[in-house]
Structures are given as structure tokens and as C-alpha cells.
Short mmCIF file of C-alpha atoms in Angstrom, two decimals:
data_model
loop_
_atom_site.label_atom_id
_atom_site.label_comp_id
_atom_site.label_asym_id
_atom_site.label_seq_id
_atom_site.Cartn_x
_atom_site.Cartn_y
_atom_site.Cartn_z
CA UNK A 1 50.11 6.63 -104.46
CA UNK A 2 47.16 5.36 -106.96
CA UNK A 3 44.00 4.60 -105.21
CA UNK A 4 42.25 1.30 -105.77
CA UNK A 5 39.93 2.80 -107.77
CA UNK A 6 42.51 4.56 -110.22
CA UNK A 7 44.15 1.34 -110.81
CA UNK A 8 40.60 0.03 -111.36
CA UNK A 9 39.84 2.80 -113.61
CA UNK A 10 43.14 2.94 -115.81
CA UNK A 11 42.88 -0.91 -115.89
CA UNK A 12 39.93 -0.95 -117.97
CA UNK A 13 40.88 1.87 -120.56
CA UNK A 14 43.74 -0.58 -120.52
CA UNK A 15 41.98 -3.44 -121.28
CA UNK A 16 38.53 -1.62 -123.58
CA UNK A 17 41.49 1.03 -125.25
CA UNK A 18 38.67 3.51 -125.25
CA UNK A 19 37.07 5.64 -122.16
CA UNK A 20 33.51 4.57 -123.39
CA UNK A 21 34.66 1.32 -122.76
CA UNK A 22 35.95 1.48 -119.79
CA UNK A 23 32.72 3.11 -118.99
CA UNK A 24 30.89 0.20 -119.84
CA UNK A 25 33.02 -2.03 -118.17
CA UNK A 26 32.54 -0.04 -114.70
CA UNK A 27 29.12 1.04 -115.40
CA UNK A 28 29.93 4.91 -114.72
CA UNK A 29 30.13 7.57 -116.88
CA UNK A 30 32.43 8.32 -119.75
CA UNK A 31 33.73 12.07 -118.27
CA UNK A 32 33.86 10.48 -115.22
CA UNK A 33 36.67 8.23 -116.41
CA UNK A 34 38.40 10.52 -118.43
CA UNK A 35 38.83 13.24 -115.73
CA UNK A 36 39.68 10.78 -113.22
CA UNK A 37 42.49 9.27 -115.79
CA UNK A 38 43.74 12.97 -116.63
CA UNK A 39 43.80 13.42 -112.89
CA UNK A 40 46.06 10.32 -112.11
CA UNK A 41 48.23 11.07 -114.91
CA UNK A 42 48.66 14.71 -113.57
CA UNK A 43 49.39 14.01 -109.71
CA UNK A 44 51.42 10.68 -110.31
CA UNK A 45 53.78 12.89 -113.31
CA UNK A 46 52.98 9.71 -115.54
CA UNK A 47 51.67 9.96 -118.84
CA UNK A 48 49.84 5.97 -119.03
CA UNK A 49 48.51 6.57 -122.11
CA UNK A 50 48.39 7.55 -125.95
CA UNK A 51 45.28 8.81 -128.21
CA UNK A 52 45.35 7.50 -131.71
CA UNK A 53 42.26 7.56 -133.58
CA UNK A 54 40.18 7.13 -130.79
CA UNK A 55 41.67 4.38 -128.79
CA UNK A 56 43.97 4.28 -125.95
CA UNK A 57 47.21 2.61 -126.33
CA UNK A 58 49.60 2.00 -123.05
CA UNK A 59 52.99 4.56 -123.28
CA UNK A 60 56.36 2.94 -122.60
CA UNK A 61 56.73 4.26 -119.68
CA UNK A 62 53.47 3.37 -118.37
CA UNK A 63 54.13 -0.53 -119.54
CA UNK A 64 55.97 -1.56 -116.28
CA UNK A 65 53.20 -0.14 -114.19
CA UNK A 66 50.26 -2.31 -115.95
CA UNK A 67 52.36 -5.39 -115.45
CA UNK A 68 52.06 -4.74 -111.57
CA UNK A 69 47.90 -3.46 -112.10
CA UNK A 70 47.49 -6.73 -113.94
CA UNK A 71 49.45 -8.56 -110.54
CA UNK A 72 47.21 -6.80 -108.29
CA UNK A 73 44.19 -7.64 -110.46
CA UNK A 74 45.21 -11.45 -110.45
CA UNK A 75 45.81 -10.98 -106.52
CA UNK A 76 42.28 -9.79 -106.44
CA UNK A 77 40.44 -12.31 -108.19
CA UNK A 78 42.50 -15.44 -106.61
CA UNK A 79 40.99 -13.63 -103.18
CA UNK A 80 37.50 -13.50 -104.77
CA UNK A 81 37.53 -16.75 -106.08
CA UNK A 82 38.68 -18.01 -102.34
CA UNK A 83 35.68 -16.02 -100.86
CA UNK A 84 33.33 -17.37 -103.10
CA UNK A 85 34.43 -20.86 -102.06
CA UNK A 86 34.01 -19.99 -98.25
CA UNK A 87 30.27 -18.92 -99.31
CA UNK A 88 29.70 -22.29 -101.12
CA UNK A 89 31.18 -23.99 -98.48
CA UNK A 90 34.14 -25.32 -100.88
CA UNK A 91 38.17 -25.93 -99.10
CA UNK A 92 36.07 -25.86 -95.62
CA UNK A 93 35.49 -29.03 -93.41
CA UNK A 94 32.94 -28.78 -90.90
CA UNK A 95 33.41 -31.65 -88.22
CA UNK A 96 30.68 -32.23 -86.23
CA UNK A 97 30.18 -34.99 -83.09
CA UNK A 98 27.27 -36.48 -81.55
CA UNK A 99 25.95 -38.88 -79.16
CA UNK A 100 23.78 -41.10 -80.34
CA UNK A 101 20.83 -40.77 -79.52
CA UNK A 102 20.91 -37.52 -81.27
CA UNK A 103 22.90 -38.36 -84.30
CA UNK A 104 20.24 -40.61 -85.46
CA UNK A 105 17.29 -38.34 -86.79
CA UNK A 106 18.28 -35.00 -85.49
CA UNK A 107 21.77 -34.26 -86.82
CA UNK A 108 21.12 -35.84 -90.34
CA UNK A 109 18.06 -33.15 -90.77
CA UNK A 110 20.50 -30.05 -89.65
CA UNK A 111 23.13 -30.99 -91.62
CA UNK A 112 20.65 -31.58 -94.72
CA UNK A 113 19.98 -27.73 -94.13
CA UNK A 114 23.20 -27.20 -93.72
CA UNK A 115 23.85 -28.50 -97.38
CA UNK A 116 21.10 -26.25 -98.71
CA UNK A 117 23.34 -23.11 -97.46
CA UNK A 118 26.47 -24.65 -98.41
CA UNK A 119 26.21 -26.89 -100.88
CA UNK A 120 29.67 -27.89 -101.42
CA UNK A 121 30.89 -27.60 -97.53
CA UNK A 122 32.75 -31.11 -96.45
CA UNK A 123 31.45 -32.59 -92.86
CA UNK A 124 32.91 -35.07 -90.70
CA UNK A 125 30.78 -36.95 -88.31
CA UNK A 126 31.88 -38.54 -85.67
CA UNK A 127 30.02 -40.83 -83.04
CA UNK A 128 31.18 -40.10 -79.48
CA UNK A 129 30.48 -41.59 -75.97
CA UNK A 130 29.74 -38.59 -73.41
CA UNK A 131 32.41 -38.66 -71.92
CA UNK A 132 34.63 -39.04 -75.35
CA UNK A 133 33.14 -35.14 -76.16
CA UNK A 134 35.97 -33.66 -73.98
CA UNK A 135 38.79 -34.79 -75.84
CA UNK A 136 36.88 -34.64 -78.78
CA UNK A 137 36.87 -30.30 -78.36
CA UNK A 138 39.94 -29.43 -76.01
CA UNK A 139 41.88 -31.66 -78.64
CA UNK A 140 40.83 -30.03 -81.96
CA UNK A 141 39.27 -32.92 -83.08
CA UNK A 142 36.02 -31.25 -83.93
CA UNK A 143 33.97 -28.43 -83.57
CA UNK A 144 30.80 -29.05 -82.02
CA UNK A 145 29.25 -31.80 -79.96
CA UNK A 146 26.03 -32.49 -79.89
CA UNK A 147 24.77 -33.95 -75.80
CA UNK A 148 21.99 -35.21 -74.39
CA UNK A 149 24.02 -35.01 -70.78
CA UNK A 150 25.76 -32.01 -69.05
CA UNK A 151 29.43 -32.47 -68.37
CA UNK A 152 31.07 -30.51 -65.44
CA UNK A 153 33.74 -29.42 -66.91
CA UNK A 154 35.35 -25.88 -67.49
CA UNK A 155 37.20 -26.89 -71.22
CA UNK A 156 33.69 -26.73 -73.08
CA UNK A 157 30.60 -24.04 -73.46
CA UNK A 158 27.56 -25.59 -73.49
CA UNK A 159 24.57 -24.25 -75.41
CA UNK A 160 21.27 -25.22 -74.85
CA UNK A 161 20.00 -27.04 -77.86
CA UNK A 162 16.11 -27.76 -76.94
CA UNK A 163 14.40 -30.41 -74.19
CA UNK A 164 13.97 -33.73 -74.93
CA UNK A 165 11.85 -35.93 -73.38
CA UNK A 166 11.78 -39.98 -72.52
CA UNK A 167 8.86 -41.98 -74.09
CA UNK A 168 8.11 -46.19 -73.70
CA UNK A 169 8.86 -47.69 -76.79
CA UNK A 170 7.06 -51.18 -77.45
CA UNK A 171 6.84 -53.49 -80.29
CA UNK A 172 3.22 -53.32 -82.95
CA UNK A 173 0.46 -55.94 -80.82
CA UNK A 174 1.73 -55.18 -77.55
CA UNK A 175 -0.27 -55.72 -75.26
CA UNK A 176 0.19 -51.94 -74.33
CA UNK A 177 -0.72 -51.03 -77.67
CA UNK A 178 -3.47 -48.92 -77.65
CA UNK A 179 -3.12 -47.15 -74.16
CA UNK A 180 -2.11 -43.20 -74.13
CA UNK A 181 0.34 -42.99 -71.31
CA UNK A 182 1.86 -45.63 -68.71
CA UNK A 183 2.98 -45.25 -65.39
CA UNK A 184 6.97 -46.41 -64.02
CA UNK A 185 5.41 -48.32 -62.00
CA UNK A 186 3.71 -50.53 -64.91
CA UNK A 187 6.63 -50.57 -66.77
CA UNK A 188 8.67 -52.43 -64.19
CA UNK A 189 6.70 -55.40 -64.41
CA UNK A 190 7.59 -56.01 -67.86
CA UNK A 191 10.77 -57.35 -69.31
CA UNK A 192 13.15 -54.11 -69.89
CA UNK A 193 15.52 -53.58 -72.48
CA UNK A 194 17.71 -50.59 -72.32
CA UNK A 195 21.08 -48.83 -71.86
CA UNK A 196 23.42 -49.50 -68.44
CA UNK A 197 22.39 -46.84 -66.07
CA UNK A 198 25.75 -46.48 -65.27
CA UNK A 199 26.19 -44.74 -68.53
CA UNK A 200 25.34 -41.29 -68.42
CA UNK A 201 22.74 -41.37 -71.07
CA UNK A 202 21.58 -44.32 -69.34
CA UNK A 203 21.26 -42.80 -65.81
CA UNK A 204 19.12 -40.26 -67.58
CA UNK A 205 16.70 -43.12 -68.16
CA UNK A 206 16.80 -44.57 -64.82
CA UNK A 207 16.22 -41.36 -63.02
CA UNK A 208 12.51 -41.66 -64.29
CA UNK A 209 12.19 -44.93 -61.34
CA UNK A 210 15.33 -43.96 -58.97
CA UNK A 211 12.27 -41.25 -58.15
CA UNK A 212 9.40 -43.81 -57.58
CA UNK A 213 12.05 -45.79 -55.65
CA UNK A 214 11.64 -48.76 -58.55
CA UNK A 215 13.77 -51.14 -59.66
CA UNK A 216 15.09 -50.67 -62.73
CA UNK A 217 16.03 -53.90 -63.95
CA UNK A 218 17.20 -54.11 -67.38
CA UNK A 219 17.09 -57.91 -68.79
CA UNK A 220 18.96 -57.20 -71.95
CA UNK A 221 21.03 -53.80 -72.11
CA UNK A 222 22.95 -52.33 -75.14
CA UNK A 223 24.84 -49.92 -76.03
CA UNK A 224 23.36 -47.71 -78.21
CA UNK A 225 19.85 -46.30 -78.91
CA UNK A 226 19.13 -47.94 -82.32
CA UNK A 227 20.22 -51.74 -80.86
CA UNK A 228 17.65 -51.01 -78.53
CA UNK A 229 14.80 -50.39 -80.92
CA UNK A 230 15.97 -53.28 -83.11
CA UNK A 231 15.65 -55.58 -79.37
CA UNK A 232 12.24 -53.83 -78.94
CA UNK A 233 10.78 -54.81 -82.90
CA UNK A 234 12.38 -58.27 -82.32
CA UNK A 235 9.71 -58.78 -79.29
CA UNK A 236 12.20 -58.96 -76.61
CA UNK A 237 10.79 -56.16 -74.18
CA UNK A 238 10.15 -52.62 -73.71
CA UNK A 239 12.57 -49.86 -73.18
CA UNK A 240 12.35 -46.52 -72.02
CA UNK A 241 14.21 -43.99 -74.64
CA UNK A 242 14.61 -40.53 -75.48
CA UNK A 243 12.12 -39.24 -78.33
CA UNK A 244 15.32 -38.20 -80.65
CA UNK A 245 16.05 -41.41 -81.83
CA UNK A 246 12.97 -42.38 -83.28
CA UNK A 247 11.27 -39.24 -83.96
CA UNK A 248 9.47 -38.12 -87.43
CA UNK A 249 9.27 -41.94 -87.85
CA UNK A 250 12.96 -42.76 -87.70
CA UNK A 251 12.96 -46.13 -86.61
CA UNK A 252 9.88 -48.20 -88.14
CA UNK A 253 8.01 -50.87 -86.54
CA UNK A 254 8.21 -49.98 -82.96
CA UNK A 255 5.40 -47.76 -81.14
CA UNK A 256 5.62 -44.86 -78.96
CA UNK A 257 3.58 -44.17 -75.19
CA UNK A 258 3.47 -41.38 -72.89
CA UNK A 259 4.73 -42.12 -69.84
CA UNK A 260 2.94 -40.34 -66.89
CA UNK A 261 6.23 -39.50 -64.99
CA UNK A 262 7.73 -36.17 -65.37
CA UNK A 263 10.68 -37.24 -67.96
CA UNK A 264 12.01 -33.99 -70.05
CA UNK A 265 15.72 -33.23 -70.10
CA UNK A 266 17.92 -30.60 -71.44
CA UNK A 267 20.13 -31.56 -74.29
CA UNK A 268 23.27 -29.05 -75.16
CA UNK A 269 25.58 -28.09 -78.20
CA UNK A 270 29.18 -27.94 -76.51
CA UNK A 271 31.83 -26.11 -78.47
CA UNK A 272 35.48 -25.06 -76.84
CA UNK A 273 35.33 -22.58 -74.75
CA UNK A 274 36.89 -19.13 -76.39
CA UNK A 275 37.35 -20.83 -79.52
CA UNK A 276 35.91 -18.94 -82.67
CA UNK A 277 32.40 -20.31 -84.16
CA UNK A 278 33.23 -20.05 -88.05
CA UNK A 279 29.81 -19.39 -90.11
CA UNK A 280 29.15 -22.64 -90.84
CA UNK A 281 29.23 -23.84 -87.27
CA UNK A 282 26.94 -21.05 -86.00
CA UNK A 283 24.80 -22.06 -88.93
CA UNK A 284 24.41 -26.07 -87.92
CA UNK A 285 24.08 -25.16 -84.16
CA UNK A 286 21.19 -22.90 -85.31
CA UNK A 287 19.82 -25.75 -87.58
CA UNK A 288 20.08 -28.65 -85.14
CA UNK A 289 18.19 -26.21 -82.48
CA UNK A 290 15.47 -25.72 -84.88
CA UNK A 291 14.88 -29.57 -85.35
CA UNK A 292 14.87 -30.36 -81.92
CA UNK A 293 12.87 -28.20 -81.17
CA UNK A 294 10.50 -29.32 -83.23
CA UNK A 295 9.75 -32.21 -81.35
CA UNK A 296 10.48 -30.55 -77.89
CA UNK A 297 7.55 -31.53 -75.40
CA UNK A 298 4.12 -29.45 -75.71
CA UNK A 299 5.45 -27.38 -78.65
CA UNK A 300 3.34 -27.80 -81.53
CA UNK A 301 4.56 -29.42 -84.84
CA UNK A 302 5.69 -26.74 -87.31
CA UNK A 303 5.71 -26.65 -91.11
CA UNK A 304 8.82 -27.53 -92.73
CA UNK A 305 10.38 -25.03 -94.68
CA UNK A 306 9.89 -25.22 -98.72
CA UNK A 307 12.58 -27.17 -100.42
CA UNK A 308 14.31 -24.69 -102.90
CA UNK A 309 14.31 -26.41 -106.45
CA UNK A 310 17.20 -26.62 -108.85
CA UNK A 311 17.04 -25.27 -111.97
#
């Protein structure tokens, strides 16, 4: 039996037809190579090759066995050229869904991390309902999903992706404008705009008054985070809305306030449950937890990390 590194070794006097080349080629010694060459010659009861004037030449009976070294060798670079895709991301698809409210401004910065790792990896984003994230996983639709509600349900695992928190949004000149924090009670007296609390991502909303025993009256709902803002800028109300969706600026021309009720919730990263996290997964779960947690309540703003430039 020849060793992977004899068949490296006699492929390059093979290839140089000289042991200083070879040598070169491996970056080893010279002896080195010819003693280990003598030595495969001498336990495999081959002669591979022939000295004339220096140079190596391939015996006939050797001739056969290079044609299978050079299959192996072509066997070997097809599997490092396939590797070397995987690093870059290349043949791979990573498919990624998200509810709204965090697909907005959140996933878009992971995944533009993600890029930086993997520049040529293919992703597939999908925008799901809550309760669309079940099918989504236990029918290999996807990988992750990214929630801003916990399902009960034993088909996913559910990571914790970072706390969230629900802020008043109000259109520039409102009469609001200018205060620091507002109370659930205040807010009820104005005219709300917001997502059906029968939703699950809107029941996180109206949890804030079910707990002052308020009315939460919506006059206009939608059903999505962004139609709200757009209702909000237009002058129609004020809504109560989860930071993700409009934070580092991510939705212009409407104005954020604190509101005085205790309002943080837990968001998650669900994934099927035994399934196996591929590297590029792991790697945007670990990216979309660092941006959220970047604007996670009473954590203070952190630097962003230096772009890498391209030569």
C-alpha cells in the first residue's frame, strides 16, 4: 500500500523529472525525497523510475500506476476546489425567515455581515406570519426564523436572540414632540394606529394597556410594521411599535418616545429541533444577536466594526 504522502512524493519527481524539483515543489529536502522514493520503490517491488542525465523519466511498468496518482490527484483537487467554495460561501443557499418587524433593519445588517464572511453565499428571505414559522422549519422550507413571539410548540428550538422593547412612534410637530417619555394612559386619548391585537405580534403591543386595564382602541390597524409608520408620517395617529423596525434611523420622518410602562420583550431565533446548524447558519444567528443587541434596552451603543476594504 503507498501512503498519501508517497504518491504525493513520486507525483512530483513525476511531474519536476528531478528530486530537486520535487523538492521545491513540496518545500522539503532533496535526500528527503530521494530516500523516501528509493524506499517506496523497495517495499512496493516497483521500480517507478529511470535516471538519465539527471532527470527522472517514468519506467513502463510504473506508467499504469501514474495514470491512477494523476486520478487521485484530480479526485483531490475537485474536493479542494468544493471546500474552497463552502468557505466562500459558493453552491450553498442559506434561507433565512423573519417576521417583520425584525426583517426590516435587523436582518438586512446580519446578513450584510454575513456577506463579508461569505461573499459569494446565496440567501433566501422569506417574510413569515408567526404562526407561518412552524411550517416554515418542520417542512424544510428554511433554516432559521427570526421571532419577536414564543410559540409553544415542541417541532422548533428557540434561541434567545436579544430583548426588544416597545416605543410611541409619532409624526415630526406632534404635539408630543418634545416630551421624553409618555404614559399608556396618555396614549389612549389619542387616535391609535397599530397592528390587531389578536395577532400575536399585536397582542405583544396591547399587553402594555391590558395591564393598566385601558382600552386599546386602534382606529386604523395594519398589517405590518412599516404600513404603520407610513400611517404615522401621513398624520393619521400614533402607534405603539417595537424599536426593531425603525431603529438606527430605518424609517425616516417619524419620531420616537419612551413610554413609562414596563414594555421589553424577548425575541428568539427558532431553528428545527435536532436538525444540524451548517456554518453559515451558526454564523447569521451569531450576527443577527449582535445587532439586536445593539439596540437592546439600557445597553449602551457600541462601535461598529471596521469595514474591510477591497483591494
Amino acid at each position: 500500500m503507498m501512503t498519501l504522502r508517497q504518491v504525493e512524493v513520486v507525483r512530483a519527481v513525476m511531474v519536476t523529472g528531478t528530486i530537486g524539483g520535487a523538492a521545491k515543489l513540496l518545500n522539503v529536502s532533496a535526500p528527503g525525497i530521494s530516500r523516501l522514493v528509493k524506499y517506496t520503490e523497495k517495499s512496493l517491488g516497483i521500480r517507478f523510475f529511470q535516471r538519465q542525465n539527471g532527470r527522472y523519466f517514468p519506467t513502463p511498468e510504473a506508467q499504469t500506476i501514474f495514470e491512477q496518482i494523476n486520478g487521485v490527484y484530480k479526485k483531490v483537487d475537485d474536493l479542494t476546489e468544493i471546500i474552497s467554495k463552502i468557505g466562500r460561501g459558493r453552491a450553498v443557499e442559506l434561507r433565512i425567515g423573519s417576521v417583520p418587524s425584525i426583517s426590516q433593519v435587523m436582518v438586512p445588517r446580519a446578513i450584510e455581515r454575513v456577506r463579508r464572511r461569505y461573499p459569494e453565499l446565496r440567501i433566501d428571505i422569506n417574510i413569515l406570519k408567526i404562526e407561518e414559522a412552524i411550517d416554515y422549519l418542520m417542512l424544510g422550507k428554511g433554516d432559521c426564523v427570526a421571532m419577536s413571539y414564543r410559540l409553544d410548540h415542541p417541532g422548533p428550538r428557540l434561541h434567545a436572540a436579544g430583548i426588544g422593547r416597545i416605543v410611541l412612534h409619532r409624526a415630526q410637530g406632534h404635539e408630543l414632540s418634545g416630551r421624553k417619555q409618555v404614559s399608556a394612559a396618555e396614549i389612549v386619548s389619542y387616535p391609535l394606529i397599530g397592528i390587531d391585537p389578536n395577532d400575536p405580534y399585536g397582542r405583544v403591543m396591547a399587553e402594555i394597556f391590558a395591564r393598566e386595564n385601558l382600552a386599546y382602541d386602534i382606529t386604523i390597524r395594519a398589517r405590518f410594521g412599516t404600513t404603520v409608520c407610513a400611517l404615522v408620517k401621513a398624520g393619521l395617529g400614533i402607534a405603539v411599535i417595537d424599536q426593531f423596525t425603525v431603529a438606527h434611523g430605518g424609517y425616516p420622518g417619524v419620531e420616537l418616545l419612551r413610554i413609562a410602562e414596563q414594555t421589553k420583550f424577548d425575541t428568539y431565533i427558532a431553528v428545527k429541533r435536532g436538525a444540524p446548524l451548517s456554518l453559515h447558519i451558526e454564523h447569521f444567528i451569531d450576527c443577527l444577536r449582535s445587532e439586536m443587541r445593539t439596540v437592546e434596552p439600557g445597553r449602551p451603543p457600541r462601535k461598529p466594526a471596521p469595514r474591510v476594504r477591497k483591494k
